[in-house]
């Protein structure tokens, strides 16, 4: 019966082809059998990436890359390194935080004016 030769895809563990020197076997023990993959396992390691490249193609970066995914340098952040740059960045961030706090206080005041808290006389 004809067909593909799938012998290279059989994976076996803990086997080394050929005889092993008894001195090395005693010195390294089972570590030596775990280090070298058998020829079938080597065939799997070589053939699997080749099979993936054959099936999917070698242009995966071009096919699945999203254009302009990363921001340009001018649209990204710039870390200040100079003392003056750090100071100006701190002033900018503090000013921004004060503006956010002011907006928050204004919203809370507007919400309090819209929904006044009930007084003790109204509750009883």
PDB file of C-alpha atoms in Angstrom:
ATOM      1  CA  UNK A   1       0.000   0.000   0.000  1.00  0.00           C
ATOM      2  CA  UNK A   2       1.588   3.236  -1.110  1.00  0.00           C
ATOM      3  CA  UNK A   3       1.528   6.526   0.701  1.00  0.00           C
ATOM      4  CA  UNK A   4       3.595   8.913   2.724  1.00  0.00           C
ATOM      5  CA  UNK A   5       6.467   7.613   4.783  1.00  0.00           C
ATOM      6  CA  UNK A   6       5.580   8.817   8.268  1.00  0.00           C
ATOM      7  CA  UNK A   7       8.416   7.028  10.039  1.00  0.00           C
ATOM      8  CA  UNK A   8      10.149  10.344  10.707  1.00  0.00           C
ATOM      9  CA  UNK A   9       7.204  11.493  12.819  1.00  0.00           C
ATOM     10  CA  UNK A  10       7.472   8.680  15.351  1.00  0.00           C
ATOM     11  CA  UNK A  11       8.818  10.075  18.609  1.00  0.00           C
ATOM     12  CA  UNK A  12      10.665   7.874  21.077  1.00  0.00           C
ATOM     13  CA  UNK A  13      12.304   9.045  24.279  1.00  0.00           C
ATOM     14  CA  UNK A  14      15.342   7.941  26.288  1.00  0.00           C
ATOM     15  CA  UNK A  15      17.096   6.054  23.495  1.00  0.00           C
ATOM     16  CA  UNK A  16      20.489   6.746  21.987  1.00  0.00           C
ATOM     17  CA  UNK A  17      21.424   5.081  18.712  1.00  0.00           C
ATOM     18  CA  UNK A  18      24.533   2.948  18.815  1.00  0.00           C
ATOM     19  CA  UNK A  19      26.616   1.564  21.667  1.00  0.00           C
ATOM     20  CA  UNK A  20      27.518   3.725  24.659  1.00  0.00           C
ATOM     21  CA  UNK A  21      30.921   3.661  26.308  1.00  0.00           C
ATOM     22  CA  UNK A  22      30.493   1.885  29.690  1.00  0.00           C
ATOM     23  CA  UNK A  23      32.734   4.439  31.413  1.00  0.00           C
ATOM     24  CA  UNK A  24      30.542   7.294  30.237  1.00  0.00           C
ATOM     25  CA  UNK A  25      27.415   5.316  31.120  1.00  0.00           C
ATOM     26  CA  UNK A  26      28.639   4.863  34.691  1.00  0.00           C
ATOM     27  CA  UNK A  27      29.832   8.469  34.989  1.00  0.00           C
ATOM     28  CA  UNK A  28      26.794  10.235  33.530  1.00  0.00           C
ATOM     29  CA  UNK A  29      24.132   7.623  34.220  1.00  0.00           C
ATOM     30  CA  UNK A  30      20.709   8.276  32.738  1.00  0.00           C
ATOM     31  CA  UNK A  31      21.573  11.887  31.959  1.00  0.00           C
ATOM     32  CA  UNK A  32      23.350  10.765  28.807  1.00  0.00           C
ATOM     33  CA  UNK A  33      20.254   8.980  27.509  1.00  0.00           C
ATOM     34  CA  UNK A  34      18.122  12.110  27.934  1.00  0.00           C
ATOM     35  CA  UNK A  35      20.525  14.471  26.146  1.00  0.00           C
ATOM     36  CA  UNK A  36      20.697  13.185  22.578  1.00  0.00           C
ATOM     37  CA  UNK A  37      17.411  12.765  20.697  1.00  0.00           C
ATOM     38  CA  UNK A  38      17.005   9.633  18.577  1.00  0.00           C
ATOM     39  CA  UNK A  39      16.964  10.015  14.779  1.00  0.00           C
ATOM     40  CA  UNK A  40      13.155   9.814  14.635  1.00  0.00           C
ATOM     41  CA  UNK A  41      12.809  12.627  17.133  1.00  0.00           C
ATOM     42  CA  UNK A  42      15.379  14.650  15.206  1.00  0.00           C
ATOM     43  CA  UNK A  43      13.300  14.094  12.069  1.00  0.00           C
ATOM     44  CA  UNK A  44      10.253  15.441  13.881  1.00  0.00           C
ATOM     45  CA  UNK A  45      12.174  18.507  15.049  1.00  0.00           C
ATOM     46  CA  UNK A  46      13.322  19.215  11.491  1.00  0.00           C
ATOM     47  CA  UNK A  47      10.153  18.286   9.608  1.00  0.00           C
ATOM     48  CA  UNK A  48       7.579  20.051  11.809  1.00  0.00           C
ATOM     49  CA  UNK A  49       8.736  23.632  11.046  1.00  0.00           C
ATOM     50  CA  UNK A  50       9.176  22.733   7.383  1.00  0.00           C
ATOM     51  CA  UNK A  51       5.645  21.336   7.305  1.00  0.00           C
ATOM     52  CA  UNK A  52       4.262  24.476   8.961  1.00  0.00           C
ATOM     53  CA  UNK A  53       6.069  26.677   6.443  1.00  0.00           C
ATOM     54  CA  UNK A  54       4.795  24.510   3.572  1.00  0.00           C
ATOM     55  CA  UNK A  55       1.185  24.617   4.812  1.00  0.00           C
ATOM     56  CA  UNK A  56       0.937  28.255   5.911  1.00  0.00           C
ATOM     57  CA  UNK A  57       3.635  29.798   3.732  1.00  0.00           C
ATOM     58  CA  UNK A  58       6.734  31.738   4.647  1.00  0.00           C
ATOM     59  CA  UNK A  59       5.157  35.203   4.473  1.00  0.00           C
ATOM     60  CA  UNK A  60       3.284  35.063   7.799  1.00  0.00           C
ATOM     61  CA  UNK A  61       4.620  38.471   8.847  1.00  0.00           C
ATOM     62  CA  UNK A  62       3.196  40.133   5.760  1.00  0.00           C
ATOM     63  CA  UNK A  63      -0.117  38.258   5.949  1.00  0.00           C
ATOM     64  CA  UNK A  64      -0.908  38.786   9.619  1.00  0.00           C
ATOM     65  CA  UNK A  65       0.857  42.059  10.447  1.00  0.00           C
ATOM     66  CA  UNK A  66      -1.416  44.981  11.318  1.00  0.00           C
ATOM     67  CA  UNK A  67      -0.278  48.124   9.478  1.00  0.00           C
ATOM     68  CA  UNK A  68       0.716  51.035  11.699  1.00  0.00           C
ATOM     69  CA  UNK A  69       0.111  49.017  14.876  1.00  0.00           C
ATOM     70  CA  UNK A  70       2.836  50.736  16.884  1.00  0.00           C
ATOM     71  CA  UNK A  71       2.618  54.511  17.375  1.00  0.00           C
ATOM     72  CA  UNK A  72       5.091  56.779  15.652  1.00  0.00           C
ATOM     73  CA  UNK A  73       7.852  58.345  17.729  1.00  0.00           C
ATOM     74  CA  UNK A  74       6.274  61.809  17.593  1.00  0.00           C
ATOM     75  CA  UNK A  75       2.961  60.413  18.924  1.00  0.00           C
ATOM     76  CA  UNK A  76       4.602  58.413  21.678  1.00  0.00           C
ATOM     77  CA  UNK A  77       5.864  59.516  25.072  1.00  0.00           C
ATOM     78  CA  UNK A  78       9.262  61.109  25.570  1.00  0.00           C
ATOM     79  CA  UNK A  79      11.016  60.412  28.840  1.00  0.00           C
ATOM     80  CA  UNK A  80      12.691  63.522  30.268  1.00  0.00           C
ATOM     81  CA  UNK A  81      16.323  63.070  31.279  1.00  0.00           C
ATOM     82  CA  UNK A  82      17.571  66.621  31.950  1.00  0.00           C
ATOM     83  CA  UNK A  83      16.862  68.305  35.260  1.00  0.00           C
ATOM     84  CA  UNK A  84      15.049  71.155  33.491  1.00  0.00           C
ATOM     85  CA  UNK A  85      12.939  68.744  31.445  1.00  0.00           C
ATOM     86  CA  UNK A  86      11.994  66.802  34.580  1.00  0.00           C
ATOM     87  CA  UNK A  87      11.066  70.010  36.399  1.00  0.00           C
ATOM     88  CA  UNK A  88       8.938  71.285  33.503  1.00  0.00           C
ATOM     89  CA  UNK A  89       7.221  67.880  33.229  1.00  0.00           C
ATOM     90  CA  UNK A  90       6.478  67.907  36.961  1.00  0.00           C
ATOM     91  CA  UNK A  91       5.000  71.415  36.694  1.00  0.00           C
ATOM     92  CA  UNK A  92       2.873  70.317  33.728  1.00  0.00           C
ATOM     93  CA  UNK A  93       1.586  67.240  35.564  1.00  0.00           C
ATOM     94  CA  UNK A  94       0.845  69.230  38.740  1.00  0.00           C
ATOM     95  CA  UNK A  95      -1.059  71.836  36.699  1.00  0.00           C
ATOM     96  CA  UNK A  96      -3.021  69.084  34.973  1.00  0.00           C
ATOM     97  CA  UNK A  97      -3.871  67.451  38.310  1.00  0.00           C
ATOM     98  CA  UNK A  98      -5.061  70.791  39.724  1.00  0.00           C
ATOM     99  CA  UNK A  99      -7.313  71.237  36.677  1.00  0.00           C
ATOM    100  CA  UNK A 100      -8.789  67.750  37.179  1.00  0.00           C
ATOM    101  CA  UNK A 101      -9.365  68.465  40.878  1.00  0.00           C
ATOM    102  CA  UNK A 102     -11.087  71.762  40.021  1.00  0.00           C
ATOM    103  CA  UNK A 103     -13.390  70.037  37.522  1.00  0.00           C
ATOM    104  CA  UNK A 104     -14.204  67.368  40.114  1.00  0.00           C
ATOM    105  CA  UNK A 105     -15.071  70.015  42.739  1.00  0.00           C
ATOM    106  CA  UNK A 106     -17.290  71.860  40.234  1.00  0.00           C
ATOM    107  CA  UNK A 107     -19.150  68.649  39.361  1.00  0.00           C
ATOM    108  CA  UNK A 108     -19.648  67.788  43.027  1.00  0.00           C
ATOM    109  CA  UNK A 109     -20.930  71.322  43.752  1.00  0.00           C
ATOM    110  CA  UNK A 110     -23.332  71.150  40.793  1.00  0.00           C
ATOM    111  CA  UNK A 111     -24.570  67.743  41.907  1.00  0.00           C
ATOM    112  CA  UNK A 112     -25.032  68.974  45.495  1.00  0.00           C
ATOM    113  CA  UNK A 113     -26.993  72.002  44.217  1.00  0.00           C
ATOM    114  CA  UNK A 114     -29.193  69.741  42.085  1.00  0.00           C
ATOM    115  CA  UNK A 115     -29.843  67.175  44.821  1.00  0.00           C
ATOM    116  CA  UNK A 116     -29.834  68.971  48.168  1.00  0.00           C
ATOM    117  CA  UNK A 117     -29.377  66.766  51.208  1.00  0.00           C
ATOM    118  CA  UNK A 118     -32.568  66.387  53.279  1.00  0.00           C
ATOM    119  CA  UNK A 119     -32.551  68.373  56.492  1.00  0.00           C
ATOM    120  CA  UNK A 120     -33.432  66.932  59.904  1.00  0.00           C
ATOM    121  CA  UNK A 121     -36.825  68.762  59.946  1.00  0.00           C
ATOM    122  CA  UNK A 122     -37.883  67.129  56.667  1.00  0.00           C
ATOM    123  CA  UNK A 123     -36.961  63.653  57.871  1.00  0.00           C
ATOM    124  CA  UNK A 124     -39.245  63.689  60.961  1.00  0.00           C
TER     125      UNK A 124
END
